[in-house]
Amino acid sequence: MGVLELMKSNTWIFLVSIMLLNKSSANITFPDDGMQLHYTHVMFRWDQEPDATNYNLVVFDQSDNTTLNIQTSHTVYIDKNNFEWDKTYHATVTPILDIGLNFEWSDTISFSIGSAFTSADLNTEIMDSASIQDGLVLFSQISPDFSMVIIDNLGNQVWNSEFVYVNHWNQYGQLFGMQNGIGVEVNFYDEIIWETPIGTEIDAHEIKQISNGNYMGIVPEYQSGPIPIGPWTSSYQDLGYIGDGETNEFTWRGTKIVEWDDLSTEEIWSWSPFDHFDMNDYDSLEGRWWSPINGSSYGMVFDWNHVNAFHFDETESAVYISSRNLSRITKVSYPDYNLVWNMGPPNEFGYGDENICTDLLFSCQHHIQKLENDDLLFFDNGKLSEIFLDDSFPTTRIRRVRVIDNAYCETIWEYELPQELYGHSWGSVQLLDNGNYFIYTHGSGYQDGSICTLMEVTPEQELVWSANHTIPFSVWYRGYKIPSIHPGAFSVDIDRYQTIQTDTSTIAGIVVDENNHSLIFTISNHSGYDQPYSYTLNDESGWYPFISDTVFIEAGEDHTISLSPTVLGITSTTIELSVKPNYHRWSRLDLTYNVFHISGVLSQSDEIIIPDLFRLFQNYPNPFNPTTTLKYFIGQDADVKVIIHDLLGNVIRDLFIGKELSGYKSIQWDGMNDNGILVPGGVYLYTIQAGKESRTKKMILLK
């Protein structure tokens, strides 16, 4: 709808104001001006503009060559083809209207793209392009240097980071890993979303958010135990230990599973091997008891069970745990700790005498997962396969098995890696949407070996894509095939958002009339991931009912919500709309609208008179600690004061004093008084004065 001159006799005409008034161009809100990106798949986001049917996004490089010139109907656009490393760009956007107004371009923002990591270059080979899963490849490199890298199927580097060591990615695009010994969730923009409690020692193998919303990870714990009798015993006795297989004299390192509360980060559940495993079950074949005296990275500590992966299943109320050094997969009922089964080799190998599925004979396995059909998928390193399976050389296999009646196993799919790609440590496997398997092997190989290798294999065991490192003796941890580096990308577009001409100005807004009284907004998923989105809408006057709901939107699709009023006043109301991807809360959009109603139907002519408008909204978050945002709207230019005071009326902080243009405003309070001192927790008041008008609301500062 175009710019309207509206009039209905004896009726005030009111407006919806969203972002800024008296604007004639869209604002790019991401990337930030001056930002340096570490990726070449660039996402642009800008404000919705009134009357816009499309937007024209134009980007120039540092030589003023046109890099991008596109039209889109959304307020988010992701370009995957036109940007390069080590370049600077300038971007601007303008709305395209269905009427003949000449809107100006937005202010130009500039951004740059950093350098590719040359130490992470790969050789890629495509054997069957038609059979390859679309997407990107993420791998976490530990050596020759610390690098997290994403490439496309052609081997082109599109993202890199040294911000965090990534040990897990999931189907919603969440990233998890380690930063300076702390377990974290991060996003692809190098922002920390969640972190484990300070002071908690975290094992680097795996951390993730589980389906109940909490976080789960691996934590070392230590207990004194005996030095078993074996070929290593005399070496320990030479160091002064008794070494009789009974005396608790040496430190055993176990790794337990811990669950932390999402909000408080308090530990609320844990499973310890010292409580549920027998210390008579230990590795005597791979030589773990030689490691402490030969210079183990853990020092003079016996690395006992060595959990390297787990899978939490809320529906089944179970946790699956991979203990690498015991060649054992354990199913534990949750939250009561009962042992359902241990899966591993037969008892003659010394890894337990009550294992199920002893015929599988896997060893030193990694990356245990439970699939949607209940199959278990994991990477069988096969370091003991010469002993267990009489292999002529150590052999790595991909295993997909089904547990029957918690007693025995059926092999559903198995893939044997070639001799040169045997991986004695590390490795991962992922079942892709197209049915292929995406595999990473350390590639240590037999004898001379090979190098780190990624590969995509069909269910018929045909190799369709592979990539390997150009540097021998490199080390990665895991590899994943992912859809996109922007899993939080979405837009919200409001229907009937328009400009309205008055005597003195042009104002943006939505007018609700008798024929068009529903609130309609569309959520568009630009992320590349199928995602659930939660939204809430609150109307302070009750025209529209409070609603809190979740919708599941597939990648590239839209979902439109239409809300009918329960009652319509002839004045105004304030609506607060919040939308977020459930697994990417950092990408949440909080929008505030002034909604107004006209009796009758909008016309295209006659003069309109709009009264001055001043509104104060509730701060968010509330309660808060230590920062909150105060929002208000002024209908005309005015002298504005924002003041914080206590319940006795004492002024705590003169937050803002000055002239402001009409429009929607926000300002943050950091809990400090005018002397820069953090004030005590409690109830405080904030007053906004604009001209002769003032409003006051309460807020709560937590301590």
XYZ file of C-alpha atoms in Angstrom:
703
model
C 0.000 0.000 0.000
C 1.368 3.454 -0.833
C 1.583 6.723 1.067
C -1.941 7.628 2.124
C -3.727 10.780 3.110
C -6.409 9.495 5.432
C -9.451 11.114 6.990
C -12.565 9.985 8.795
C -14.707 12.718 10.353
C -14.835 12.897 14.175
C -12.257 10.105 14.412
C -8.630 10.352 15.355
C -6.365 8.535 12.929
C -3.587 6.733 14.726
C -0.491 4.947 13.533
C 1.820 2.051 14.182
C 5.443 3.172 14.516
C 8.128 0.495 14.336
C 11.681 1.743 13.974
C 12.327 5.356 13.023
C 10.026 8.130 11.916
C 10.597 10.520 9.025
C 12.958 8.102 7.277
C 13.270 7.518 3.595
C 15.737 4.639 3.476
C 16.365 1.239 5.020
C 19.133 0.784 7.575
C 21.542 -2.138 7.308
C 21.776 -3.578 10.817
C 24.178 -6.452 10.010
C 27.080 -6.466 9.333
C 27.952 -3.594 11.633
C 29.738 -0.678 10.052
C 33.501 -1.286 10.215
C 33.110 -4.983 11.065
C 35.727 -7.518 9.959
C 34.185 -10.848 8.975
C 35.901 -14.235 9.050
C 33.691 -15.776 6.370
C 32.808 -15.191 2.716
C 29.152 -16.274 2.865
C 27.858 -12.875 3.943
C 24.473 -12.234 5.556
C 22.844 -8.794 5.307
C 19.966 -7.676 7.528
C 18.126 -4.351 7.464
C 15.037 -2.653 8.849
C 11.659 -3.168 7.258
C 10.563 -0.043 5.423
C 6.999 1.217 4.955
C 5.400 0.652 1.553
C 8.298 -1.477 0.342
C 7.478 -4.345 -1.995
C 11.147 -5.210 -2.550
C 14.608 -4.014 -1.580
C 17.619 -3.241 -3.741
C 20.886 -4.285 -2.079
C 24.051 -3.014 -3.735
C 27.625 -3.781 -2.657
C 30.838 -2.287 -4.084
C 34.378 -3.463 -3.498
C 37.331 -1.255 -2.565
C 37.882 -0.427 -6.247
C 34.239 0.658 -6.666
C 33.419 -2.382 -8.757
C 29.902 -3.720 -8.278
C 30.104 -6.938 -6.271
C 26.393 -7.463 -5.690
C 23.233 -5.867 -7.052
C 20.090 -7.833 -6.184
C 16.424 -7.355 -5.384
C 14.651 -9.288 -2.635
C 11.305 -9.037 -0.861
C 12.786 -9.963 2.539
C 14.864 -7.976 5.022
C 17.570 -10.665 5.149
C 19.776 -11.789 2.285
C 22.679 -14.264 2.308
C 25.180 -14.217 -0.551
C 27.392 -17.293 -1.041
C 29.120 -16.517 -4.325
C 30.507 -13.021 -4.643
C 32.723 -12.165 -1.679
C 36.441 -12.846 -1.299
C 39.052 -13.018 1.432
C 41.267 -9.974 2.131
C 38.897 -7.404 0.678
C 36.893 -4.398 1.876
C 33.316 -3.725 0.765
C 30.688 -0.964 0.968
C 26.976 -1.793 1.097
C 23.746 0.155 0.857
C 20.078 -0.778 0.476
C 16.977 1.048 -0.661
C 13.311 0.060 -0.636
C 11.446 -0.372 -3.899
C 7.912 0.998 -3.696
C 4.772 0.298 -5.701
C 4.254 4.055 -6.100
C 6.342 6.786 -7.605
C 8.208 8.053 -4.558
C 11.926 8.716 -4.904
C 13.414 7.161 -1.772
C 17.094 7.744 -1.109
C 19.721 5.098 -0.477
C 20.564 4.192 3.101
C 23.784 5.325 4.709
C 26.619 3.206 3.343
C 28.219 0.714 5.701
C 31.700 -0.696 5.204
C 33.038 -4.090 6.207
C 36.057 -6.209 5.444
C 36.789 -9.914 5.184
C 39.918 -11.297 6.824
C 42.354 -13.877 5.508
C 41.951 -17.547 4.729
C 43.960 -20.031 6.791
C 46.571 -21.428 4.430
C 47.575 -24.104 6.956
C 44.127 -25.630 6.517
C 44.160 -25.992 2.714
C 42.783 -29.298 1.455
C 42.991 -31.348 -1.711
C 39.435 -32.228 -2.761
C 38.199 -34.739 -5.298
C 34.665 -35.184 -6.633
C 33.862 -38.652 -7.942
C 30.086 -38.295 -8.420
C 28.731 -34.747 -8.099
C 25.099 -35.863 -8.517
C 25.328 -38.038 -5.388
C 26.928 -35.486 -3.055
C 24.930 -33.964 -0.209
C 24.588 -30.212 -0.672
C 26.249 -28.128 1.989
C 29.531 -27.168 3.605
C 32.217 -29.097 5.470
C 33.287 -28.161 9.008
C 36.424 -29.625 10.576
C 38.243 -28.822 13.801
C 42.003 -28.749 13.296
C 44.367 -29.229 16.242
C 47.664 -29.430 14.330
C 49.719 -28.011 12.577
C 47.928 -25.142 14.264
C 44.651 -24.503 16.025
C 42.019 -23.735 13.361
C 38.317 -24.245 12.909
C 37.590 -24.234 9.169
C 34.640 -24.634 6.796
C 35.007 -25.385 3.092
C 32.527 -25.969 0.269
C 32.435 -29.148 -1.828
C 35.078 -27.685 -4.166
C 37.485 -27.068 -1.310
C 37.018 -23.297 -1.187
C 37.416 -21.955 2.344
C 34.288 -20.019 3.372
C 34.700 -19.653 7.191
C 37.489 -19.911 9.731
C 38.051 -19.172 13.380
C 40.593 -19.500 16.162
C 38.043 -18.415 18.751
C 37.130 -21.801 20.146
C 37.920 -25.490 19.728
C 34.752 -27.074 18.300
C 33.959 -30.629 19.409
C 30.265 -30.864 18.519
C 27.778 -29.496 15.977
C 24.105 -30.457 15.813
C 21.275 -30.477 13.275
C 20.077 -27.008 14.318
C 23.466 -25.419 13.684
C 24.617 -25.029 17.289
C 28.367 -25.118 17.922
C 29.941 -26.427 21.127
C 33.506 -26.742 22.316
C 36.237 -25.434 24.579
C 37.762 -22.037 25.215
C 40.599 -21.734 27.714
C 39.495 -24.842 29.582
C 35.837 -23.794 29.773
C 33.056 -25.629 27.972
C 31.055 -23.272 25.774
C 28.330 -22.911 23.197
C 29.267 -20.370 20.541
C 27.821 -19.151 17.275
C 29.498 -18.740 13.902
C 30.156 -15.053 14.686
C 32.535 -15.894 17.584
C 30.102 -15.005 20.344
C 29.800 -17.089 23.526
C 26.210 -18.166 24.159
C 26.686 -20.348 27.258
C 29.585 -21.537 29.381
C 30.247 -24.077 32.110
C 30.685 -22.954 35.723
C 33.971 -21.215 36.477
C 36.386 -23.534 38.244
C 34.973 -26.744 36.782
C 37.574 -28.851 34.992
C 36.155 -29.846 31.612
C 37.271 -32.693 29.378
C 37.682 -31.516 25.780
C 36.006 -34.436 24.008
C 32.354 -33.357 23.916
C 29.854 -30.860 25.296
C 26.374 -30.140 23.975
C 22.916 -28.842 24.786
C 20.573 -31.773 25.289
C 16.915 -32.016 24.323
C 15.553 -30.955 27.739
C 17.330 -27.586 27.326
C 20.145 -28.242 29.790
C 23.794 -28.779 28.908
C 25.781 -31.990 29.255
C 29.506 -32.588 29.090
C 32.433 -34.698 30.239
C 34.270 -33.893 33.481
C 37.417 -35.595 34.819
C 37.485 -36.990 38.337
C 40.282 -38.658 40.228
C 40.465 -41.509 42.697
C 43.257 -43.552 44.194
C 43.474 -47.134 42.935
C 45.886 -50.066 42.673
C 48.606 -50.676 40.101
C 47.551 -53.975 38.465
C 49.971 -56.850 38.023
C 51.400 -56.847 34.495
C 54.563 -56.351 32.465
C 54.624 -52.720 33.614
C 54.556 -53.546 37.365
C 58.308 -53.736 37.927
C 58.778 -50.321 36.322
C 56.389 -48.825 38.883
C 58.104 -50.720 41.700
C 61.397 -49.202 40.599
C 59.785 -45.817 41.238
C 58.896 -46.803 44.798
C 55.325 -48.072 44.360
C 54.209 -51.327 45.974
C 52.535 -52.525 42.753
C 50.717 -55.508 44.266
C 47.404 -55.076 42.431
C 45.567 -54.316 45.679
C 47.035 -51.262 47.405
C 45.265 -48.027 46.475
C 48.390 -45.966 45.748
C 48.116 -44.517 42.236
C 45.830 -41.832 40.797
C 43.219 -43.097 38.346
C 41.630 -40.556 36.042
C 38.001 -41.292 35.281
C 35.665 -39.206 33.179
C 32.053 -38.732 34.208
C 28.972 -37.293 32.501
C 27.602 -34.098 34.053
C 24.369 -32.200 33.356
C 24.181 -28.466 34.123
C 21.071 -26.334 34.398
C 20.663 -24.054 31.394
C 20.013 -20.881 33.405
C 21.829 -21.319 36.721
C 24.665 -23.540 35.365
C 24.348 -25.594 38.557
C 25.228 -29.287 38.324
C 21.953 -31.223 38.552
C 22.922 -34.766 37.458
C 26.101 -36.762 37.006
C 27.177 -40.306 36.265
C 30.579 -41.492 37.521
C 32.480 -44.606 36.377
C 33.865 -44.984 39.882
C 30.304 -45.576 41.102
C 29.170 -47.891 38.301
C 32.234 -49.619 36.787
C 34.512 -52.251 38.290
C 38.143 -51.106 38.585
C 39.177 -54.666 37.722
C 38.085 -53.787 34.169
C 40.911 -51.823 32.600
C 43.023 -51.757 29.447
C 45.829 -54.297 29.486
C 46.181 -54.739 25.711
C 46.683 -51.266 24.264
C 49.299 -50.415 26.894
C 47.625 -47.649 28.883
C 49.555 -48.587 32.029
C 52.786 -47.785 30.210
C 51.624 -44.239 29.377
C 52.219 -42.527 32.773
C 55.847 -43.656 32.986
C 56.464 -42.981 29.287
C 55.305 -39.339 29.398
C 51.503 -39.266 29.141
C 49.907 -35.857 28.621
C 48.005 -36.486 31.863
C 51.230 -36.938 33.850
C 51.569 -39.650 36.473
C 47.885 -40.550 36.203
C 46.264 -43.700 34.792
C 43.758 -42.706 32.065
C 41.050 -45.255 32.897
C 37.721 -45.175 31.024
C 38.319 -42.079 28.789
C 34.786 -41.078 27.750
C 34.959 -39.447 24.317
C 31.276 -39.223 23.316
C 27.762 -39.582 24.678
C 24.191 -39.403 23.416
C 21.259 -38.220 25.544
C 17.843 -39.602 24.633
C 15.037 -37.837 26.488
C 12.287 -39.979 24.926
C 13.921 -43.216 26.008
C 15.200 -41.705 29.295
C 18.698 -42.992 28.652
C 22.284 -41.863 28.111
C 24.649 -43.766 25.799
C 28.309 -43.420 26.806
C 31.417 -44.316 24.812
C 34.385 -45.310 27.032
C 37.243 -45.421 24.581
C 39.909 -47.068 26.772
C 37.535 -49.873 27.761
C 36.295 -50.456 24.182
C 32.874 -50.212 25.778
C 29.557 -48.513 25.000
C 27.231 -48.199 28.006
C 23.519 -47.542 28.177
C 22.448 -45.902 31.446
C 18.846 -45.159 32.383
C 18.212 -41.507 33.178
C 17.898 -40.070 35.752
C 18.097 -43.156 38.027
C 21.603 -44.343 36.926
C 20.596 -47.978 36.403
C 22.929 -49.850 34.082
C 20.903 -51.207 31.147
C 23.861 -52.839 29.369
C 27.537 -52.665 28.552
C 28.468 -53.436 24.958
C 32.017 -54.596 24.317
C 34.450 -57.495 23.785
C 34.137 -60.896 25.503
C 35.522 -61.374 29.003
C 38.793 -63.069 27.974
C 40.130 -59.678 26.878
C 39.741 -58.196 30.355
C 37.219 -55.438 29.560
C 34.300 -56.853 31.586
C 32.519 -60.176 31.869
C 28.915 -59.116 31.286
C 29.093 -57.315 27.930
C 26.437 -57.757 25.250
C 27.088 -57.970 21.506
C 30.546 -59.427 22.095
C 30.693 -60.603 18.468
C 31.041 -57.014 17.184
C 34.604 -56.801 18.544
C 35.015 -53.059 18.000
C 37.831 -51.240 19.805
C 38.780 -47.703 20.899
C 35.578 -46.329 19.328
C 34.557 -42.671 18.883
C 31.481 -40.532 18.190
C 28.604 -42.715 19.424
C 25.164 -41.513 18.220
C 21.643 -42.856 18.355
C 19.723 -42.358 15.102
C 16.030 -41.552 14.798
C 15.191 -45.223 14.130
C 17.134 -46.233 17.302
C 20.179 -47.610 15.445
C 23.561 -46.827 16.966
C 26.153 -45.251 14.677
C 29.803 -44.913 15.671
C 33.401 -44.790 14.446
C 35.238 -48.023 15.282
C 38.919 -47.036 15.344
C 39.921 -50.704 15.416
C 43.194 -50.177 17.229
C 42.880 -53.695 18.712
C 41.374 -55.274 15.585
C 44.476 -57.413 15.001
C 43.807 -59.044 18.377
C 40.003 -58.967 18.379
C 39.282 -59.780 14.719
C 42.512 -61.366 13.510
C 42.968 -58.543 11.005
C 46.268 -58.659 9.169
C 46.732 -54.974 10.014
C 44.757 -52.550 12.231
C 41.502 -51.680 10.476
C 39.023 -48.856 11.064
C 35.335 -49.504 10.413
C 32.125 -47.497 10.449
C 29.507 -49.370 12.465
C 25.745 -49.012 12.359
C 24.106 -51.554 14.660
C 20.702 -52.235 16.168
C 20.374 -53.540 19.727
C 17.683 -56.216 20.047
C 15.976 -56.760 23.419
C 18.931 -55.145 25.197
C 20.786 -58.437 24.639
C 22.320 -58.831 21.191
C 23.072 -56.754 18.081
C 22.294 -56.784 14.391
C 24.712 -55.067 12.001
C 22.730 -52.712 9.739
C 25.624 -51.164 7.816
C 29.391 -51.443 7.980
C 32.139 -49.750 6.028
C 35.776 -50.789 6.195
C 38.293 -48.033 5.575
C 41.287 -48.859 3.365
C 44.566 -49.742 5.018
C 46.128 -46.310 4.545
C 43.149 -44.577 6.206
C 43.214 -46.565 9.423
C 42.857 -44.058 12.276
C 44.242 -45.111 15.635
C 42.823 -41.974 17.310
C 40.040 -39.507 16.638
C 37.416 -39.879 13.923
C 33.728 -39.211 13.327
C 30.787 -40.321 11.212
C 27.541 -38.560 10.300
C 24.417 -39.899 8.581
C 23.409 -37.277 5.983
C 19.923 -36.305 4.830
C 20.485 -37.963 1.443
C 21.373 -41.279 3.130
C 25.120 -40.974 2.593
C 27.680 -41.227 5.365
C 30.145 -38.428 6.019
C 33.368 -39.768 7.553
C 36.472 -38.233 9.055
C 39.502 -40.366 9.824
C 42.752 -39.244 11.369
C 44.396 -41.290 8.647
C 47.364 -42.356 10.755
C 47.388 -45.456 8.592
C 49.249 -48.710 8.857
C 53.042 -48.263 9.001
C 53.768 -45.038 7.051
C 50.114 -44.097 6.884
C 48.394 -41.223 5.160
C 46.938 -37.907 6.356
C 43.675 -36.495 7.731
C 40.896 -37.384 5.317
C 37.222 -36.507 4.880
C 34.993 -38.636 2.702
C 31.357 -39.038 1.664
C 30.202 -42.599 1.017
C 26.864 -43.834 -0.333
C 24.892 -46.633 1.364
C 26.220 -48.837 -1.474
C 29.746 -47.972 -0.223
C 30.675 -45.883 -3.247
C 33.035 -42.993 -2.559
C 31.554 -39.816 -4.104
C 33.703 -37.069 -2.522
C 36.915 -36.852 -0.548
C 39.319 -34.258 0.827
C 42.618 -34.586 2.612
C 45.100 -32.264 4.226
C 48.061 -30.984 2.254
C 50.263 -31.197 5.371
C 51.321 -34.657 6.634
C 50.924 -35.444 10.338
C 48.114 -32.935 10.742
C 45.520 -33.665 13.407
C 41.791 -32.969 13.355
C 39.146 -33.974 15.871
C 35.839 -34.234 14.017
C 34.287 -33.344 10.683
C 30.685 -32.464 9.838
C 28.639 -31.739 6.717
C 26.511 -28.663 7.511
C 23.900 -26.633 5.558
C 24.974 -23.075 6.399
C 27.030 -20.805 8.663
C 23.992 -18.611 9.463
C 21.638 -20.880 11.467
C 20.058 -17.910 13.250
C 19.070 -16.097 10.044
C 15.374 -15.201 9.888
C 13.220 -12.182 9.221
C 9.888 -10.844 10.472
C 7.780 -8.771 8.087
C 4.668 -6.882 9.198
C 1.693 -6.635 6.882
C 0.261 -3.212 5.913
C 3.275 -1.303 7.147
C 2.998 2.033 5.361
C 3.676 5.758 5.351
C 0.975 8.288 6.065
C 1.106 11.954 5.074
C 0.047 14.587 7.611
C 0.046 18.373 7.494
C 3.638 18.586 8.569
C 5.350 15.248 8.135
C 5.335 11.723 6.786
C 5.074 9.016 9.437
C 5.550 5.252 9.196
C 2.904 2.981 10.631
C 0.020 0.526 10.340
C -3.568 1.638 10.514
C -6.220 -0.885 11.522
C -9.589 -0.193 9.905
C -12.955 -1.960 9.861
C -12.134 -4.166 6.874
C -8.512 -4.901 7.829
C -8.348 -5.363 11.560
C -6.121 -8.464 11.883
C -2.478 -8.251 12.836
C -0.501 -10.230 10.254
C 3.194 -10.990 10.356
C 5.385 -13.469 8.511
C 8.411 -15.327 9.873
C 10.840 -16.357 7.120
C 13.533 -18.981 7.710
C 16.737 -18.038 5.855
C 19.016 -20.267 7.942
C 19.401 -23.377 5.794
C 18.224 -25.460 8.785
C 14.728 -26.727 9.604
C 14.020 -24.805 12.806
C 11.370 -24.322 15.498
C 10.570 -20.661 16.197
C 8.840 -19.353 19.304
C 6.908 -16.123 19.309
C 4.946 -14.168 21.893
C 2.620 -11.245 21.368
C 1.378 -9.120 24.247
C -1.186 -6.327 23.910
C -1.380 -4.005 26.913
C -4.994 -2.995 26.126
C -6.307 -6.443 25.308
C -7.417 -5.761 21.746
C -5.531 -8.862 20.692
C -5.258 -11.879 22.989
C -1.910 -12.757 24.524
C -0.363 -15.546 22.502
C 2.731 -17.689 23.012
C 3.324 -20.378 20.440
C 5.946 -22.320 18.519
C 5.985 -23.025 14.796
C 8.329 -25.326 12.888
C 9.563 -23.776 9.650
C 11.594 -25.728 7.119
C 14.677 -24.193 5.555
C 13.780 -21.519 3.001
C 10.095 -21.478 3.951
C 7.765 -18.851 5.490
C 5.043 -19.021 8.105
C 2.348 -16.339 8.360
C 0.436 -15.643 11.585
C -2.855 -13.746 11.494
C -4.340 -12.599 14.812
C -7.909 -11.364 15.013
C -8.855 -8.870 17.719
C -11.231 -9.732 20.534
C -12.167 -6.048 20.750
C -11.098 -2.890 18.944
C -10.905 0.490 20.616
C -10.969 3.746 18.688
C -7.744 4.961 20.234
C -4.482 3.059 20.549
C -2.744 0.128 22.124
C 0.843 -1.076 22.438
C 1.903 -4.488 21.204
C 5.178 -6.223 21.960
C 6.212 -8.993 19.572
C 9.141 -11.291 20.287
C 10.390 -13.973 17.861
C 13.350 -16.305 18.278
C 14.732 -19.523 16.809
C 14.466 -21.904 19.773
C 18.048 -23.091 19.431
C 19.516 -19.653 18.687
C 18.201 -17.342 21.373
C 20.975 -14.864 20.600
C 19.183 -14.114 17.312
C 15.939 -13.073 19.011
C 14.018 -10.072 17.689
C 12.051 -7.911 20.164
C 9.740 -5.484 18.384
C 7.373 -2.913 19.885
C 4.457 -1.456 17.960
C 1.919 1.259 18.664
C -1.307 -0.010 17.083
C -4.194 2.322 16.274
C -7.698 1.912 14.963
C -9.863 3.987 12.607
C -13.633 3.673 12.488
C -14.537 3.095 8.879
C -12.332 2.325 5.902
C -9.184 4.145 4.809
C -9.633 6.617 1.967
C -7.089 8.101 -0.403
C -7.846 11.753 0.115
C -8.559 14.574 2.534
C -6.493 16.036 5.297
C -5.560 14.219 8.466
C -4.796 15.525 11.931
C -2.659 13.329 14.155
C -2.273 14.165 17.861
C 1.042 14.125 19.637
C 1.918 10.736 21.074
C 4.107 9.772 24.013
C 4.478 6.219 25.301
C 6.712 4.502 27.862
C 7.244 0.742 27.696
C 8.299 -1.750 30.320
C 12.050 -2.261 30.540
C 13.519 -5.531 29.270
C 14.712 -7.728 30.794
C 12.883 -7.247 34.077
C 14.048 -8.316 36.620
C 17.622 -7.772 35.401
C 21.270 -8.001 36.428
C 23.076 -5.766 35.749
C 21.846 -4.214 32.466
C 18.369 -3.448 31.143
C 16.919 -1.489 28.218
C 14.366 1.309 28.603
C 12.123 1.983 25.595
C 9.854 4.915 24.794
C 8.159 6.638 21.875
C 7.733 10.383 21.292
C 5.440 11.711 18.600
C 7.305 14.966 18.031
C 10.748 16.458 18.586
C 11.198 17.313 22.251
C 13.558 18.005 25.145
C 13.899 14.619 26.859
C 15.035 13.566 30.331
C 15.568 9.964 31.425
C 15.992 9.699 35.183
C 16.480 6.720 37.520
C 15.386 7.161 41.143
C 14.635 5.015 44.172
C 11.296 4.481 45.909
C 11.950 7.506 48.157
C 12.331 9.760 45.127
C 16.104 10.180 45.413
C 17.750 10.625 42.008
C 20.106 7.719 41.305
C 21.144 8.482 37.735
C 20.494 11.226 35.185
C 20.635 8.748 32.308
C 19.933 11.195 29.487
C 19.193 14.896 29.141
C 18.975 16.410 25.691
C 17.041 17.085 22.509
C 15.615 14.085 20.628
C 13.832 13.738 17.315
C 10.446 12.067 17.192
C 10.400 8.307 17.001
C 10.996 5.069 18.821
C 13.886 5.297 21.324
C 15.831 3.010 23.641
C 18.564 3.498 26.226
C 20.400 1.094 28.534
C 20.972 1.356 32.269
C 23.907 -0.608 33.669
C 22.851 -0.425 37.333
C 25.367 2.350 38.082
C 24.626 5.642 39.846
C 25.963 9.025 38.745
C 29.238 8.258 40.567
C 29.841 5.077 38.590
C 29.026 2.818 41.558
C 26.805 -0.241 41.167
C 23.668 0.307 43.243
C 22.185 -2.349 45.559
C 19.532 -4.730 44.325
C 15.917 -3.701 44.757
C 12.999 -1.849 43.162
C 13.797 1.307 41.205
C 11.717 3.762 39.179
C 12.498 5.214 35.800
C 10.886 8.415 34.543
C 10.879 9.649 30.959
C 9.973 13.296 30.457
C 9.374 14.596 26.929
C 8.383 18.247 26.773
C 5.552 18.669 29.280
C 4.676 14.962 29.349
C 6.201 12.399 31.701
C 5.710 8.713 32.458
C 7.105 6.459 35.222
C 7.460 2.676 35.581
C 9.016 0.270 38.092
C 11.895 -2.145 37.518
C 13.744 -4.699 39.663
C 17.538 -4.993 39.890
C 18.633 -8.455 41.053
C 21.725 -9.166 43.153
